[in-house]
mmCIF file of C-alpha atoms in Angstrom:
data_model
loop_
_atom_site.group_PDB
_atom_site.id
_atom_site.type_symbol
_atom_site.label_atom_id
_atom_site.label_comp_id
_atom_site.label_asym_id
_atom_site.label_seq_id
_atom_site.Cartn_x
_atom_site.Cartn_y
_atom_site.Cartn_z
ATOM 1 C CA MET A 1 123.334 101.533 81.226
ATOM 2 C CA PRO A 2 122.666 98.920 83.915
ATOM 3 C CA ALA A 3 125.237 98.545 86.688
ATOM 4 C CA PHE A 4 125.228 94.752 86.284
ATOM 5 C CA PRO A 5 126.783 92.574 83.575
ATOM 6 C CA THR A 6 124.249 91.758 80.866
ATOM 7 C CA ASN A 7 125.167 88.072 81.057
ATOM 8 C CA ALA A 8 124.193 88.050 84.746
ATOM 9 C CA PHE A 9 120.480 88.829 84.385
ATOM 10 C CA SER A 10 117.909 88.403 81.641
ATOM 11 C CA LEU A 11 114.597 90.178 81.364
ATOM 12 C CA GLU A 12 111.736 89.430 78.999
ATOM 13 C CA TYR A 13 108.175 90.640 78.714
ATOM 14 C CA ARG A 14 105.769 88.006 77.399
ATOM 15 C CA PRO A 15 102.749 89.843 75.937
ATOM 16 C CA ASP A 16 100.986 86.518 75.268
ATOM 17 C CA LEU A 17 101.107 85.809 79.012
ATOM 18 C CA GLY A 18 101.051 89.367 80.344
ATOM 19 C CA VAL A 19 104.064 88.487 82.509
ATOM 20 C CA LEU A 20 107.461 90.061 83.069
ATOM 21 C CA ILE A 21 110.123 87.362 83.476
ATOM 22 C CA GLY A 22 113.445 88.067 85.177
ATOM 23 C CA ARG A 23 116.165 85.458 85.546
ATOM 24 C CA TRP A 24 119.370 85.888 87.490
ATOM 25 C CA LEU A 25 122.012 83.880 85.655
ATOM 26 C CA GLN A 26 124.611 84.174 88.396
ATOM 27 C CA ALA A 27 125.068 85.602 91.872
ATOM 28 C CA LEU A 28 125.344 89.394 92.027
ATOM 29 C CA PRO A 29 126.326 91.723 94.878
ATOM 30 C CA PRO A 30 123.401 93.550 96.529
ATOM 31 C CA PRO A 31 123.856 96.886 94.680
ATOM 32 C CA GLN A 32 123.620 95.089 91.346
ATOM 33 C CA VAL A 33 120.605 93.066 92.497
ATOM 34 C CA GLN A 34 118.947 96.375 93.430
ATOM 35 C CA GLU A 35 119.694 97.657 89.926
ATOM 36 C CA THR A 36 118.023 94.599 88.372
ATOM 37 C CA TYR A 37 114.860 95.353 90.342
ATOM 38 C CA GLN A 38 114.930 98.984 89.148
ATOM 39 C CA VAL A 39 115.293 97.754 85.553
ATOM 40 C CA MET A 40 112.307 95.432 86.075
ATOM 41 C CA LEU A 41 110.189 98.293 87.381
ATOM 42 C CA SER A 42 111.082 100.400 84.334
ATOM 43 C CA ALA A 43 110.233 97.503 82.009
ATOM 44 C CA ALA A 44 106.935 96.913 83.802
ATOM 45 C CA LYS A 45 105.995 100.571 83.234
ATOM 46 C CA GLU A 46 106.923 100.292 79.551
ATOM 47 C CA HIS A 47 104.588 97.317 79.191
ATOM 48 C CA GLY A 48 101.348 98.781 80.484
ATOM 49 C CA ASN A 49 102.281 98.768 84.165
ATOM 50 C CA CYS A 50 102.680 94.977 84.215
ATOM 51 C CA ARG A 51 102.065 93.799 87.792
ATOM 52 C CA PHE A 52 102.662 90.071 87.242
ATOM 53 C CA TRP A 53 106.292 88.994 87.557
ATOM 54 C CA LEU A 54 108.024 85.619 87.403
ATOM 55 C CA LEU A 55 111.473 85.868 88.978
ATOM 56 C CA ASP A 56 113.929 83.000 88.773
ATOM 57 C CA LEU A 57 116.205 82.976 91.834
ATOM 58 C CA ARG A 58 117.627 79.490 91.323
ATOM 59 C CA ARG A 59 121.109 80.674 90.253
ATOM 60 C CA ARG A 60 121.600 83.279 92.948
ATOM 61 C CA PRO A 61 121.447 83.204 96.736
ATOM 62 C CA LEU A 62 118.279 84.406 98.417
ATOM 63 C CA ASP A 63 118.645 87.952 99.636
ATOM 64 C CA GLY A 64 120.479 88.779 102.830
ATOM 65 C CA PRO A 65 119.101 91.017 105.594
ATOM 66 C CA ASP A 66 120.283 94.328 104.071
ATOM 67 C CA LEU A 67 118.788 93.587 100.663
ATOM 68 C CA ASN A 68 115.554 92.330 102.222
ATOM 69 C CA GLU A 69 115.269 95.565 104.213
ATOM 70 C CA TRP A 70 115.831 97.669 101.075
ATOM 71 C CA PHE A 71 113.257 95.623 99.189
ATOM 72 C CA ARG A 72 110.705 95.820 102.027
ATOM 73 C CA ASP A 73 111.204 99.442 103.092
ATOM 74 C CA GLN A 74 112.116 101.233 99.868
ATOM 75 C CA PHE A 75 111.396 99.268 96.716
ATOM 76 C CA SER A 76 108.128 97.420 97.404
ATOM 77 C CA PRO A 77 106.128 100.450 98.594
ATOM 78 C CA LYS A 78 106.974 102.416 95.461
ATOM 79 C CA VAL A 79 106.214 99.523 93.070
ATOM 80 C CA ALA A 80 102.495 99.318 93.847
ATOM 81 C CA ALA A 81 102.220 103.096 93.758
ATOM 82 C CA GLU A 82 104.052 103.435 90.438
ATOM 83 C CA LEU A 83 102.285 100.492 88.775
ATOM 84 C CA GLY A 84 98.833 101.493 89.999
ATOM 85 C CA GLY A 85 98.025 98.367 91.979
ATOM 86 C CA PRO A 86 99.386 95.325 93.784
ATOM 87 C CA LEU A 87 102.423 93.450 92.493
ATOM 88 C CA PHE A 88 102.105 89.667 92.156
ATOM 89 C CA THR A 89 105.486 87.927 92.108
ATOM 90 C CA ALA A 90 106.114 84.224 91.655
ATOM 91 C CA TYR A 91 109.677 83.413 92.726
ATOM 92 C CA LEU A 92 111.303 80.249 91.419
ATOM 93 C CA SER A 93 113.664 78.782 93.975
ATOM 94 C CA GLY A 94 115.678 75.584 94.024
ATOM 95 C CA PRO A 95 115.957 72.860 96.648
ATOM 96 C CA HIS A 96 119.167 74.470 97.937
ATOM 97 C CA GLN A 97 117.135 77.606 98.770
ATOM 98 C CA ARG A 98 114.180 75.871 100.423
ATOM 99 C CA GLN A 99 115.401 76.425 103.999
ATOM 100 C CA ALA A 100 115.793 80.190 103.462
ATOM 101 C CA ALA A 101 112.473 80.414 101.586
ATOM 102 C CA GLU A 102 110.669 78.702 104.469
ATOM 103 C CA SER A 103 112.441 80.520 107.306
ATOM 104 C CA ALA A 104 110.703 82.585 109.985
ATOM 105 C CA GLU A 105 112.443 85.684 108.611
ATOM 106 C CA MET A 106 111.005 85.050 105.138
ATOM 107 C CA GLU A 107 107.550 84.400 106.607
ATOM 108 C CA GLN A 108 107.723 87.792 108.327
ATOM 109 C CA HIS A 109 108.874 89.382 105.053
ATOM 110 C CA LEU A 110 105.945 87.823 103.147
ATOM 111 C CA ARG A 111 103.399 88.956 105.732
ATOM 112 C CA HIS A 112 104.737 92.500 105.599
ATOM 113 C CA ALA A 113 104.654 92.455 101.798
ATOM 114 C CA ALA A 114 100.897 91.961 101.818
ATOM 115 C CA THR A 115 100.460 95.150 103.848
ATOM 116 C CA ILE A 116 102.068 97.161 101.039
ATOM 117 C CA ASP A 117 100.230 95.594 98.102
ATOM 118 C CA SER A 118 102.931 93.101 97.213
ATOM 119 C CA TYR A 119 102.074 89.423 96.935
ATOM 120 C CA PRO A 120 105.135 87.179 96.578
ATOM 121 C CA LEU A 121 105.056 83.391 96.636
ATOM 122 C CA PHE A 122 107.828 80.824 96.223
ATOM 123 C CA TYR A 123 107.637 77.921 93.801
ATOM 124 C CA ASN A 124 110.009 75.207 92.675
ATOM 125 C CA ASP A 125 108.002 74.479 89.524
ATOM 126 C CA GLU A 126 107.695 77.083 86.754
ATOM 127 C CA ALA A 127 104.367 75.748 85.464
ATOM 128 C CA GLU A 128 102.819 76.069 88.944
ATOM 129 C CA ALA A 129 104.217 79.589 89.275
ATOM 130 C CA MET A 130 102.755 80.616 85.913
ATOM 131 C CA ALA A 131 99.397 79.046 86.808
ATOM 132 C CA TRP A 132 99.295 81.105 90.016
ATOM 133 C CA LEU A 133 100.113 84.303 88.087
ATOM 134 C CA HIS A 134 97.383 83.469 85.558
ATOM 135 C CA ASP A 135 94.891 82.961 88.400
ATOM 136 C CA GLN A 136 95.843 86.342 89.859
ATOM 137 C CA GLN A 137 95.374 88.004 86.464
ATOM 138 C CA GLU A 138 91.967 86.392 86.131
ATOM 139 C CA ARG A 139 90.899 87.530 89.614
ATOM 140 C CA ALA A 140 92.067 91.056 88.836
ATOM 141 C CA GLY A 141 90.276 91.041 85.459
ATOM 142 C CA MET A 142 93.628 91.543 83.728
ATOM 143 C CA LEU A 143 94.036 88.505 81.470
ATOM 144 C CA PRO A 144 96.087 89.158 78.319
ATOM 145 C CA SER A 145 93.898 90.175 75.389
ATOM 146 C CA ASN A 146 94.739 86.998 73.451
ATOM 147 C CA GLU A 147 92.620 84.887 75.854
#
């Protein structure tokens, strides 16, 4: 049983798109945010090691330093290893999160991510985010079979 309220986070796998979609529906404390990422990893494994994620951050604050460190040092390295290749993540963020998404700290986080086979990008438009994920699938030769 997840350690977070089920009305706080939704998760859906879209086989037609080959994308795992996670949406935080409210702010959660860091331990519960960590649990949502663990649930996403389990779901990705269940769906053919899905390495293309759309994560909607618009209803929760961007991670603080402790959560970013956990994500960078513990979670991200194991994701690529467990899924058998790089993780491509399109994050949806709102205008109220733009400053944090464009900060020097986030830039450092994104550069480090690439060294551990994790490729996150921030978007404020869901269609653009999905187009980027589709492009990454195409480059990796991993388009959903319905295309």
